[in-house]
XYZ file of C-alpha atoms in Angstrom:
588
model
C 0.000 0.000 0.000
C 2.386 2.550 0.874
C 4.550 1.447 -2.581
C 1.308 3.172 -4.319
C 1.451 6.748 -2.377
C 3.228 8.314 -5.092
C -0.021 7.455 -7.754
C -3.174 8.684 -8.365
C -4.715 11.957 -8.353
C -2.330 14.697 -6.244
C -4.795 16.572 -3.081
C -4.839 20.132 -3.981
C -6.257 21.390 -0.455
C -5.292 24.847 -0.088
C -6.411 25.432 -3.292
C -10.218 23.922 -2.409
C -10.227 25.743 0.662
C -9.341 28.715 -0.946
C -11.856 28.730 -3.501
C -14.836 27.207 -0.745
C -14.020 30.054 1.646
C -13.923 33.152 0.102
C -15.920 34.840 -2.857
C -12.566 35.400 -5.093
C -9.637 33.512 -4.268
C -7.428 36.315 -4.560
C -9.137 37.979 -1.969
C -7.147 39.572 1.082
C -7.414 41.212 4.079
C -4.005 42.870 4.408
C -3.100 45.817 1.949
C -1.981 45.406 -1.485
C 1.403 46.533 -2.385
C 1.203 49.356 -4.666
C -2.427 49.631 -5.598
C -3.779 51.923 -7.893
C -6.574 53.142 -5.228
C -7.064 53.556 -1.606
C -10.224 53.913 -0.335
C -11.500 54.245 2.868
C -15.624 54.183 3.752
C -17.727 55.118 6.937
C -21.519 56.013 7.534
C -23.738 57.801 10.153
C -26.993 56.850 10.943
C -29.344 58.880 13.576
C -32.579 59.733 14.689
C -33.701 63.270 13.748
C -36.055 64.664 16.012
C -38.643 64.910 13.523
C -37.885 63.249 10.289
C -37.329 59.664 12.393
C -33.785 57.717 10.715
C -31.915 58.915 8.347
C -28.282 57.159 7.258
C -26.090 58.138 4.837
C -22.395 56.993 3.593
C -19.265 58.443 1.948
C -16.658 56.833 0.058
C -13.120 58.674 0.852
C -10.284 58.938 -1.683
C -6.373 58.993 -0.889
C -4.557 61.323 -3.542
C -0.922 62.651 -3.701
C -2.116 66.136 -1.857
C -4.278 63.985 0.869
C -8.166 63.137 0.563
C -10.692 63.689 -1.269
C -14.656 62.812 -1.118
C -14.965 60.365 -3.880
C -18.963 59.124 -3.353
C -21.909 60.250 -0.903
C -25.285 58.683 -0.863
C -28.333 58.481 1.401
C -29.878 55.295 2.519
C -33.607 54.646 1.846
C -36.415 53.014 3.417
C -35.553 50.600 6.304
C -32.391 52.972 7.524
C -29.718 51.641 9.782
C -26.025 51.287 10.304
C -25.231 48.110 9.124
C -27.338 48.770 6.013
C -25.248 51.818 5.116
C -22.030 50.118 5.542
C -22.685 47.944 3.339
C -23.453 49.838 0.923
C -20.670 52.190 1.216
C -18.488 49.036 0.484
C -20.810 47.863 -3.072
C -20.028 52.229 -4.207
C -16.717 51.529 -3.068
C -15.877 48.143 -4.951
C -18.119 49.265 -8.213
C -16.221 52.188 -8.596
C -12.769 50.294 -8.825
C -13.820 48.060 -11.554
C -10.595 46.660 -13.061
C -8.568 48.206 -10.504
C -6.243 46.914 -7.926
C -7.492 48.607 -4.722
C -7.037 48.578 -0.921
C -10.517 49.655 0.975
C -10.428 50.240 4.130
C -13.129 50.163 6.776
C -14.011 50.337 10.340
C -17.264 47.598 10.227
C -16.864 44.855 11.359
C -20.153 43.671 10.421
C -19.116 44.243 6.355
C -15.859 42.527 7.092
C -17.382 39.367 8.375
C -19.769 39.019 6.093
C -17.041 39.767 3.051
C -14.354 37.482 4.545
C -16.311 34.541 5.581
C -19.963 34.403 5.684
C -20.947 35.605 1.992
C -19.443 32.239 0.406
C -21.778 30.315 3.136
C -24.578 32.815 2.511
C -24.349 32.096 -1.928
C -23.805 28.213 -0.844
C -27.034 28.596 0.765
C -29.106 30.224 -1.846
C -28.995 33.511 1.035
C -31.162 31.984 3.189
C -30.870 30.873 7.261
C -31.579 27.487 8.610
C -34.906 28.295 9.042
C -35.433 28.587 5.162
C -36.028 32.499 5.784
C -33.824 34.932 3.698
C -31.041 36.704 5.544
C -30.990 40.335 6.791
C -30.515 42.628 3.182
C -30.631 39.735 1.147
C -30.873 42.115 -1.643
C -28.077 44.343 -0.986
C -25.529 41.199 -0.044
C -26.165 40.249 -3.532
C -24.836 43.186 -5.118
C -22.288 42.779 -2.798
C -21.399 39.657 -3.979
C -21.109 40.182 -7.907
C -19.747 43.966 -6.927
C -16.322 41.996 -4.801
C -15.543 40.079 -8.264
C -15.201 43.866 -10.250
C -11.864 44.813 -9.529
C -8.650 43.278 -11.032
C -7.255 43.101 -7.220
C -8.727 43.885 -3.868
C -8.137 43.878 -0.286
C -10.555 44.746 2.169
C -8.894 45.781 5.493
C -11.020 46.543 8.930
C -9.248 49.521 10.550
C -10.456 50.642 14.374
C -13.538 53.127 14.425
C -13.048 56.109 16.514
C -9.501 55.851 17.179
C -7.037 58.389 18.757
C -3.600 57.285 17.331
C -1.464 59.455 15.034
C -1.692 57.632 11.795
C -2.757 58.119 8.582
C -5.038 55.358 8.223
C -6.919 56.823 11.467
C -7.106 60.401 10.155
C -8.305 59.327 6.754
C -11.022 57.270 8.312
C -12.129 60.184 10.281
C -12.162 62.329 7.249
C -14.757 59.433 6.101
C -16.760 59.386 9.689
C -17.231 63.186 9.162
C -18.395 63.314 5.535
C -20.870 61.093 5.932
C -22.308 62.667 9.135
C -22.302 65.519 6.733
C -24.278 63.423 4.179
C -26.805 62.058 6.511
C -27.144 65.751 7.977
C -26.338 64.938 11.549
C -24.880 67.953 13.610
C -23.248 67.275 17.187
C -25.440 68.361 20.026
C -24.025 69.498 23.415
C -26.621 69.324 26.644
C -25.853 71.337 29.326
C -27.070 70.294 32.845
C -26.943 72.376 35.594
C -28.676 71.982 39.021
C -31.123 73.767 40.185
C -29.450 74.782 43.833
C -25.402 73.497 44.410
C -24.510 72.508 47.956
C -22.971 75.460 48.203
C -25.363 78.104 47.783
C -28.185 76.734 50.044
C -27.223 79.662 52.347
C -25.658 82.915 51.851
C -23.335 84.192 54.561
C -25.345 84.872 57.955
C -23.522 87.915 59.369
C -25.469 90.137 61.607
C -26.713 91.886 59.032
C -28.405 89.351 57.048
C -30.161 87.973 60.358
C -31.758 91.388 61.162
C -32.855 91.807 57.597
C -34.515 88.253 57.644
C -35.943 88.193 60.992
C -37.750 91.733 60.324
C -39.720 89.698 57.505
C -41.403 88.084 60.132
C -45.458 88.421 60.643
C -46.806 89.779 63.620
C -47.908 86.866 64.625
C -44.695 85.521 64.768
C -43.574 88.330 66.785
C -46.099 87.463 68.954
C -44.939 83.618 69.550
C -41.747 84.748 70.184
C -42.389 87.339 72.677
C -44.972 84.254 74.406
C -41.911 82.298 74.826
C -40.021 84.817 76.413
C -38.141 85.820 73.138
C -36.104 89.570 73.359
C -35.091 91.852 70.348
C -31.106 93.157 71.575
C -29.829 95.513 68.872
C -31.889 94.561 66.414
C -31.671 90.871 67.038
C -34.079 88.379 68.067
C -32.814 86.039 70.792
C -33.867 82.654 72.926
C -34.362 83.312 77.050
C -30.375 81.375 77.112
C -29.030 83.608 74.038
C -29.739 81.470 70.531
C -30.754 83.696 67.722
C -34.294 82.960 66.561
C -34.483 81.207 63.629
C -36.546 83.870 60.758
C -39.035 82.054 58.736
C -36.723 83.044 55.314
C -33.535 80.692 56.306
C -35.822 77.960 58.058
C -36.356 75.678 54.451
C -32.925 76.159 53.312
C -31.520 75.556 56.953
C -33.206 72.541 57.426
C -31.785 71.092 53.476
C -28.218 72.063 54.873
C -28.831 70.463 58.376
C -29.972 67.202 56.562
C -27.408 67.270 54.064
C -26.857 65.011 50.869
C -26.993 61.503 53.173
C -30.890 62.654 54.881
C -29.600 62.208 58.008
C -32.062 61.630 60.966
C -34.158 64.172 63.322
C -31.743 63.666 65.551
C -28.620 64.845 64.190
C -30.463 67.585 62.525
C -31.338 68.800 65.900
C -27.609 68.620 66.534
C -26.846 70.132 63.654
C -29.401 73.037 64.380
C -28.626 73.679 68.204
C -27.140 76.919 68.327
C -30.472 78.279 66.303
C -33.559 78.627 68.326
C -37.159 78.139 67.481
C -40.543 78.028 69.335
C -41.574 75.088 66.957
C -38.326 73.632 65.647
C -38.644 70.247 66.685
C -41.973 69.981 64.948
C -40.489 71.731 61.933
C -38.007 69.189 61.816
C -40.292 66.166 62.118
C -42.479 67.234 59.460
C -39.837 68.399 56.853
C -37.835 65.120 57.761
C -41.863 63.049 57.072
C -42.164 64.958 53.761
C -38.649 64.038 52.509
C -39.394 62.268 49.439
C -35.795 60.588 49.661
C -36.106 59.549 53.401
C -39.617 57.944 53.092
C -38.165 56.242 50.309
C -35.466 55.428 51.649
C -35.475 54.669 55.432
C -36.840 51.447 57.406
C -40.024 51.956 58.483
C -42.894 48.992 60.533
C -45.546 47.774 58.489
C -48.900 47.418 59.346
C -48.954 44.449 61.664
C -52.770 42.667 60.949
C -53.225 40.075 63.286
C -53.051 36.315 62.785
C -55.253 35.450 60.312
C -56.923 32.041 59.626
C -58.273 30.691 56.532
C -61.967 29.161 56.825
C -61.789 25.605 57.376
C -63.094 23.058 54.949
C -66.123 20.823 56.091
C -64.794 17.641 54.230
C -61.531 16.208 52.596
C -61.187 17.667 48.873
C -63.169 20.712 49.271
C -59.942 22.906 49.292
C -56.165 21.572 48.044
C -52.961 24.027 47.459
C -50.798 23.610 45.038
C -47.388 24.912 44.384
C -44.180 24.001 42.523
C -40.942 24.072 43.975
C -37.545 23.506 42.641
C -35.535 20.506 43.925
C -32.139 21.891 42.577
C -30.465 18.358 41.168
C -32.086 17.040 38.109
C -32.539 13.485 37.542
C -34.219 12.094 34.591
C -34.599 14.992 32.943
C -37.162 16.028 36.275
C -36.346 19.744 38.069
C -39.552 20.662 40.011
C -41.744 18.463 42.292
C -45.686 19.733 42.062
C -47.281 19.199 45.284
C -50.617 19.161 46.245
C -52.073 19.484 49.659
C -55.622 19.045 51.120
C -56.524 21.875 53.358
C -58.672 19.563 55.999
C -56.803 16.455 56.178
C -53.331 17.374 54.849
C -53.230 14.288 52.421
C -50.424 15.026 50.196
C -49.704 13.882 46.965
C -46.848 14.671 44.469
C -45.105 13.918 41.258
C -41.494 14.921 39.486
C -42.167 17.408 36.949
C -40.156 18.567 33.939
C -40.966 21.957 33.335
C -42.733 24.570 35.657
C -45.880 25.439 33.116
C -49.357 25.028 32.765
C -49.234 22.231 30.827
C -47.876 20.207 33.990
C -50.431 21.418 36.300
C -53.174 20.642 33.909
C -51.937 17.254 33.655
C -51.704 16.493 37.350
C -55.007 17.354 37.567
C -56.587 15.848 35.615
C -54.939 12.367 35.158
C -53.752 11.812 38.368
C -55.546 13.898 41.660
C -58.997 14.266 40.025
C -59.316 10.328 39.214
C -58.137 9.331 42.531
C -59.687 11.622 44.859
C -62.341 13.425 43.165
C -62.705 17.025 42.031
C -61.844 19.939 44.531
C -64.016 22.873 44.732
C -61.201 25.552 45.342
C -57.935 25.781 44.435
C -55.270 27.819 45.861
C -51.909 28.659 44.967
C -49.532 31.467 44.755
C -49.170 33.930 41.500
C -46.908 32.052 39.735
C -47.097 32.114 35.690
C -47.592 28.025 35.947
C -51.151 28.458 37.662
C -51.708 32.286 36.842
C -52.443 31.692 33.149
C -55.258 31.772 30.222
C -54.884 27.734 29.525
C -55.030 26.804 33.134
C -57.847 28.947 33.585
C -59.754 27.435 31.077
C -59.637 23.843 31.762
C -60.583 24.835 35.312
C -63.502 26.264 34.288
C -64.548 23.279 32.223
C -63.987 21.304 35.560
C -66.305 23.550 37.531
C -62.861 24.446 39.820
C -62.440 28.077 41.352
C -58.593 29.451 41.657
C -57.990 30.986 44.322
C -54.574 33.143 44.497
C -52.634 34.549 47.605
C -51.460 37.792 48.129
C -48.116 38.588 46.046
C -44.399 37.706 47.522
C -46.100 36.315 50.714
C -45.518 33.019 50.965
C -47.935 32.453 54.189
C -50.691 32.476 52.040
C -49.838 29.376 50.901
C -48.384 28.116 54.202
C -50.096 24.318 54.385
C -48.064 23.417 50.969
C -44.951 25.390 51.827
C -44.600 23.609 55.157
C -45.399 20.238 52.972
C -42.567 21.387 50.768
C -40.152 21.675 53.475
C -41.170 18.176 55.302
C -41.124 16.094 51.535
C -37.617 17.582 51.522
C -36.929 16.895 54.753
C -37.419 13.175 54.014
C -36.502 12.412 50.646
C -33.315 14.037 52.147
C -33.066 11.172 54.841
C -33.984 8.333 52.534
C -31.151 9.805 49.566
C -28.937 9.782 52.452
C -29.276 6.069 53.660
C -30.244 4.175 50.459
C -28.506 6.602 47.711
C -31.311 6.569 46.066
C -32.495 9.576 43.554
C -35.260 12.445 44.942
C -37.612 10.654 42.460
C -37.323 6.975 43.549
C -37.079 8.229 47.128
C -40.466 10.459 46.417
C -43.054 7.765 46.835
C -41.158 6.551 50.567
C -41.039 10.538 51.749
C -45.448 10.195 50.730
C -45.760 6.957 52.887
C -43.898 8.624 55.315
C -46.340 11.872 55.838
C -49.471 10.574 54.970
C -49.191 7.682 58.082
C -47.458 10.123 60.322
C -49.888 12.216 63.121
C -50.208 15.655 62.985
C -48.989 17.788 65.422
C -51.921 20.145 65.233
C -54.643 17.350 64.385
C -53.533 14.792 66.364
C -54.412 12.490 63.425
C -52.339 11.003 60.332
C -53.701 11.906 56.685
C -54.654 8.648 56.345
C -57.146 8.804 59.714
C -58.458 11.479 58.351
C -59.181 9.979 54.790
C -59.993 6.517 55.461
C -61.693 6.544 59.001
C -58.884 3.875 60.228
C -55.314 3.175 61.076
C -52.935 3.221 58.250
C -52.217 -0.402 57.340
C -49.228 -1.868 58.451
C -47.039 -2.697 62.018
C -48.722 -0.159 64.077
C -52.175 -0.529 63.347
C -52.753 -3.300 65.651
C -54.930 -6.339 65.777
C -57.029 -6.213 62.434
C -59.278 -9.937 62.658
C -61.469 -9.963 66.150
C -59.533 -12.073 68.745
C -61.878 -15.707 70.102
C -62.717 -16.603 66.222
C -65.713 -14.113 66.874
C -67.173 -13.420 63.011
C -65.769 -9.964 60.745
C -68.206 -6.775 60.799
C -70.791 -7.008 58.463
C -70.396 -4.527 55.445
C -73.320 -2.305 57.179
C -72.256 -2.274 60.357
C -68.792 -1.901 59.341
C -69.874 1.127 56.993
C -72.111 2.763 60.218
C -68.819 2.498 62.515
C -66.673 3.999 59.877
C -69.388 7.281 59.696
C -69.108 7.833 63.028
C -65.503 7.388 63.266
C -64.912 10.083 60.454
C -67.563 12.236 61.894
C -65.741 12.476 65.224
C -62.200 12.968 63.987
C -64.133 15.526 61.592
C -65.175 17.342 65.106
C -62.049 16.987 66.482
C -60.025 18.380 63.733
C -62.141 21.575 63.805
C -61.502 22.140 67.839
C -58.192 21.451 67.315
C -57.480 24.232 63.929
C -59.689 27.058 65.922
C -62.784 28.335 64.781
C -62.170 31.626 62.081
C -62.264 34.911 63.888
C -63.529 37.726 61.863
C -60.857 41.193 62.487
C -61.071 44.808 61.368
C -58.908 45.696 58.382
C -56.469 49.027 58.877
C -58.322 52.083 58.889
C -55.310 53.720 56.773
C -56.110 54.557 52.781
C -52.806 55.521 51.677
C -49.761 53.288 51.930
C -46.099 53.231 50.955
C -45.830 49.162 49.317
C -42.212 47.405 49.578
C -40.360 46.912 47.318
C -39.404 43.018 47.225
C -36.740 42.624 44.890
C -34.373 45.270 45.705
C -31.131 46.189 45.055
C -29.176 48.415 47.560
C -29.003 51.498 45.747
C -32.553 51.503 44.747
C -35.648 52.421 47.199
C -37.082 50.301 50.229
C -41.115 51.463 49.322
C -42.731 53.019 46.769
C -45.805 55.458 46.167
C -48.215 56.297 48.126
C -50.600 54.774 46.587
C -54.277 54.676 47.518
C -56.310 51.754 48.963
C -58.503 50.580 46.852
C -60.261 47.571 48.687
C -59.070 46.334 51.895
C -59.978 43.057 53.969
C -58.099 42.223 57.727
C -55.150 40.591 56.099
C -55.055 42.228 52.467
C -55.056 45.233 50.738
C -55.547 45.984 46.326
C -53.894 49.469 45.722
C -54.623 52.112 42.952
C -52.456 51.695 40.002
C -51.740 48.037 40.427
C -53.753 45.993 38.695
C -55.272 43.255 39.950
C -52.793 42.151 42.927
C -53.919 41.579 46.571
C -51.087 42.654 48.773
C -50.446 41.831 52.609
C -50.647 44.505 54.815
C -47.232 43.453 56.431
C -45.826 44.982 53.178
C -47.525 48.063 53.799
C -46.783 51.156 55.694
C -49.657 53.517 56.328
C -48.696 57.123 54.936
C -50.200 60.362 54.856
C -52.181 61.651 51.305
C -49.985 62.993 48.628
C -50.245 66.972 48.878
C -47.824 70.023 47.550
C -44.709 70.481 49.663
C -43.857 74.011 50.883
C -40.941 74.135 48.392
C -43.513 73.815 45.410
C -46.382 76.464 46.742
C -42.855 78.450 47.411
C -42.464 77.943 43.886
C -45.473 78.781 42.393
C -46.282 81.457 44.236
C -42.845 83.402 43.024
């Protein structure tokens, strides 16, 4: 075999690779040596602030006494960078027909698609893998047959914006600013410039400016003053122990100093403010520091504290279950997320390994595996998650005859039964993993066995009591066949026994959950909300915003939709009105 290397046809590799990777084999990317042209193309594309987008190019022309603008053009219908780029390279490359040419330009876009994704595009017939066509099919066609027009061409990205000292960089910014001048764009400067500085909140309080200021007072200022024991010495208003009086003028802009950029407390502004004296300055402080929009923003505040609420308690098993979904972290099989089910009187749980968190999951549970094996609920609750808050779900519940019940937003309490179920299946498929090495979902059905024969710390029953009337098959049920060969219960009898039995644990369970206690909701009707997902720098609350409809334990606000929030994410607030800084304002 290897006496027959030498035969047969020779590989010519480069050659195929050549011609399958690029347009024009003789195509570079590094400058021709002595070429007859050097080019160099840019465009500009903005948003005027009537006339929407408008793009333009230019085509820039190296000659022996420096540059000169060789093409302009304006870009039509759907205008945009890219678009003119490209064709600032098809005027560029049509112009040099039979010429050997260096082009240089800053796009990266246009060099990509030039140096390797045009041959794939042609191989393709220009469309994607989705058999759509590509972005400006039409134009990357004219590219195409425009690249095979010169004798020789190289087409070379150079850096956009750059600050060296080159000539390559000054002739592409001759480019950048002829086509701004094509497209019409002009550079706009904004000027910002604050209202007040930190420096100027208070001009220099000599003597002379206090007398002026405190002589603006009313009489019946004067008249507090002189209550509290106040005395005018040379002109000056002073405290009983010698503090100047604060004038009504400087109190606003003293009070903004005394806080300073970091809204520091009533305290320290007091500190801040103690060699100042006012009949009312405490007060003054407390109310400027309440109507700072950047402290009640800002600073911790209580919530409203309702008391502890109780949901009404189901008469029978599979009048009420709550759902949720909850991620279980390691994935095995393909499974992420374990949908759990709980019923509200007897706490019967049931569960299954899930896939995906969606609707379609949900829907399924329901109806091939609770609904057929313990009948269909008459409320359902959950939390406002997108995988039970949806159109589809909503639909087939309807067809079932189910109502959806859903709890208050970012409080997990309202869904407490199935969150505490979450936390306990955890809890034991944790144990079982542990000892037997077995995955979550094999261990799953063991963690159910587990809970549903276990008693209930509240209920003083198991599940399974509660479901079946009897002891939970198995070791610690006890004796199940009458001892002295004395005959089995009778169906009837059996069935009367089993009525009363579930009857009385019925009784029991209610004694032992508490009887539903009806409370007043918060009198307030404007709160400050929290803000859940927060970020340091960002707000604690936001609003006020006005109560809309209220129960004892939840609260639907003006301006946000349909939501039912807690009250413990509320904090009662006072009705948005004008602060003295705007009536200042518009009364100037």
């Amino acid at each position: 075999m290897a006496d027959n290397m030498g035969e047969g046809e020779p590989h010519m590799c480069e050659e195929r690779i050549q011609r399958d990777v690029k347009v024009r084999a003789d195509l570079q990317a590094i400058p021709l040596v002595d070429p007859e042209e050097v080019l160099f193309t840019d465009s500009c594309c903005y948003r005027h602030p009537t006339e929407g987008l408008k793009a333009a190019y230019a085509v820039m022309r190296r000659t022996s006494k420096g540059f000169e603008e060789l093409l302009i053009g304006k870009v039509t219908g759907k205008e945009s960078t890219q678009l003119a780029e490209l064709q600032a390279m098809i005027a560029a490359l049509e112009w040099s027909e039979g010429k050997r040419v260096n082009i240089y330009i800053d796009s990266a876009y246009v060099v990509g698609a030039i140096q390797v994704e045009l041959s794939q595009w042609i191989r393709a017939g220009f469309l994607t893998t989705a058999k759509t066509p590509i972005k400006h099919e039409k134009d990357m066609k004219r590219l195409a047959e425009a690249l095979m027009k010169p004798a020789e061409v190289a087409v070379i990205k150079c850096r956009g914006h750059d600050k060296a000292d080159t000539v390559v960089t000054k002739e592409n910014q001759e480019a950048d600013s002829a086509a701004k001048k094509a497209a019409g764009y002009t550079a706009q400067y904004i000027m910002m410039q604050t209202e007040r500085t930190v420096y100027d909140l208070l001009p220099a309080c000599d003597a002379n400016v206090l007398i002026k200021e405190q002589q603006k007072a009313s009489p019946h200022e004067l008249t507090v003053w002189r209550e509290r024991e106040a005395t005018e010495s040379e002109g000056i208003w002073r405290s009983p122990d010698g503090r100047p009086v604060l004038p009504p003028g400087l109190i606003a802009s003293m009070l903004q100093e005394a806080q300073g950029l970091t809204h520091c407390g009533k305290t320290q502004v007091q500190r801040y403010l103690t060699h100042w004296w006012h009949p009312f300055l405490p007060a003054m402080i407390e109310n400027y520091i309440r109507k700072c929009r950047t402290c009640t923003e800002y600073n911790v505040r209580p919530t409203v504290k309702p008391h502890k609420g109780k949901f009404p308690l189901p008469r029978m098993p599979v009048q009420e279950i709550v759902i949720d979904c909850t991620d279980m972290i390691e994935r095995v099989n393909g499974y992420w997320y374990l949908l759990v089910a709980v019923d509200a009187y007897t706490g019967w749980p049931e569960a299954i390994p899930a896939k995906k968190e969606d609707a379609k999951t949900v829907i399924k549970f329901l109806i091939n595996q609770y609904i057929p094996m313990h009948g269909f609920p008459k409320r359902v609750r959950s939390d406002n998650g997108t995988h039970f808050k949806n159109k589809d779900l909503q639909e087939v519940e309807a067809a079932l005859g189910l109502k959806h019940a859903f709890g208050t937003v970012y409080h997990p309490q309202s869904q407490g039964k199935v969150e505490r179920m979450n936390q306990s299946i955890k809890g034991k498929i944790g144990k079982v993993c542990a000892q037997t090495k077995l995955s979550w979902v094999e261990a799953l059905p063991l963690a159910l066995l587990s809970i549903r024969s276990s008693v209930n710390s509240i209920t003083g029953f198991t599940p399974y009591e509660l479901t079946t009337g009897q002891q939970f098959p198995g070791p610690g049920a006890g004796q199940q066949i009458l001892e002295g060969g004395e005959a089995s219960l009778s169906y009837k009898p059996y069935y009367d026994q089993l009525t009363t039995l579930v009857s009385a644990f019925s009784k029991q369970v209610g004694l032992e959950k508490g009887a539903l206690q009806s409370q007043p909701p918060s009198t307030t009707d404007w709160v400050l909300l929290k803000v859940i997902k927060r970020k340091w720098s960002e707000p604690r609350w936001t609003g006020p915003y006005r109560v809309v409809e209220k129960t004892s334990h939840v609260v639907r606000l003006q301006g946000k939709g349909e939501n039912w929030y807690h009250w413990s994410q509320c904090v009662a607030t006072e009705p948005p009105t004008r602060t003295l800084e705007q009536i200042r304002t518009e009364n100037e």
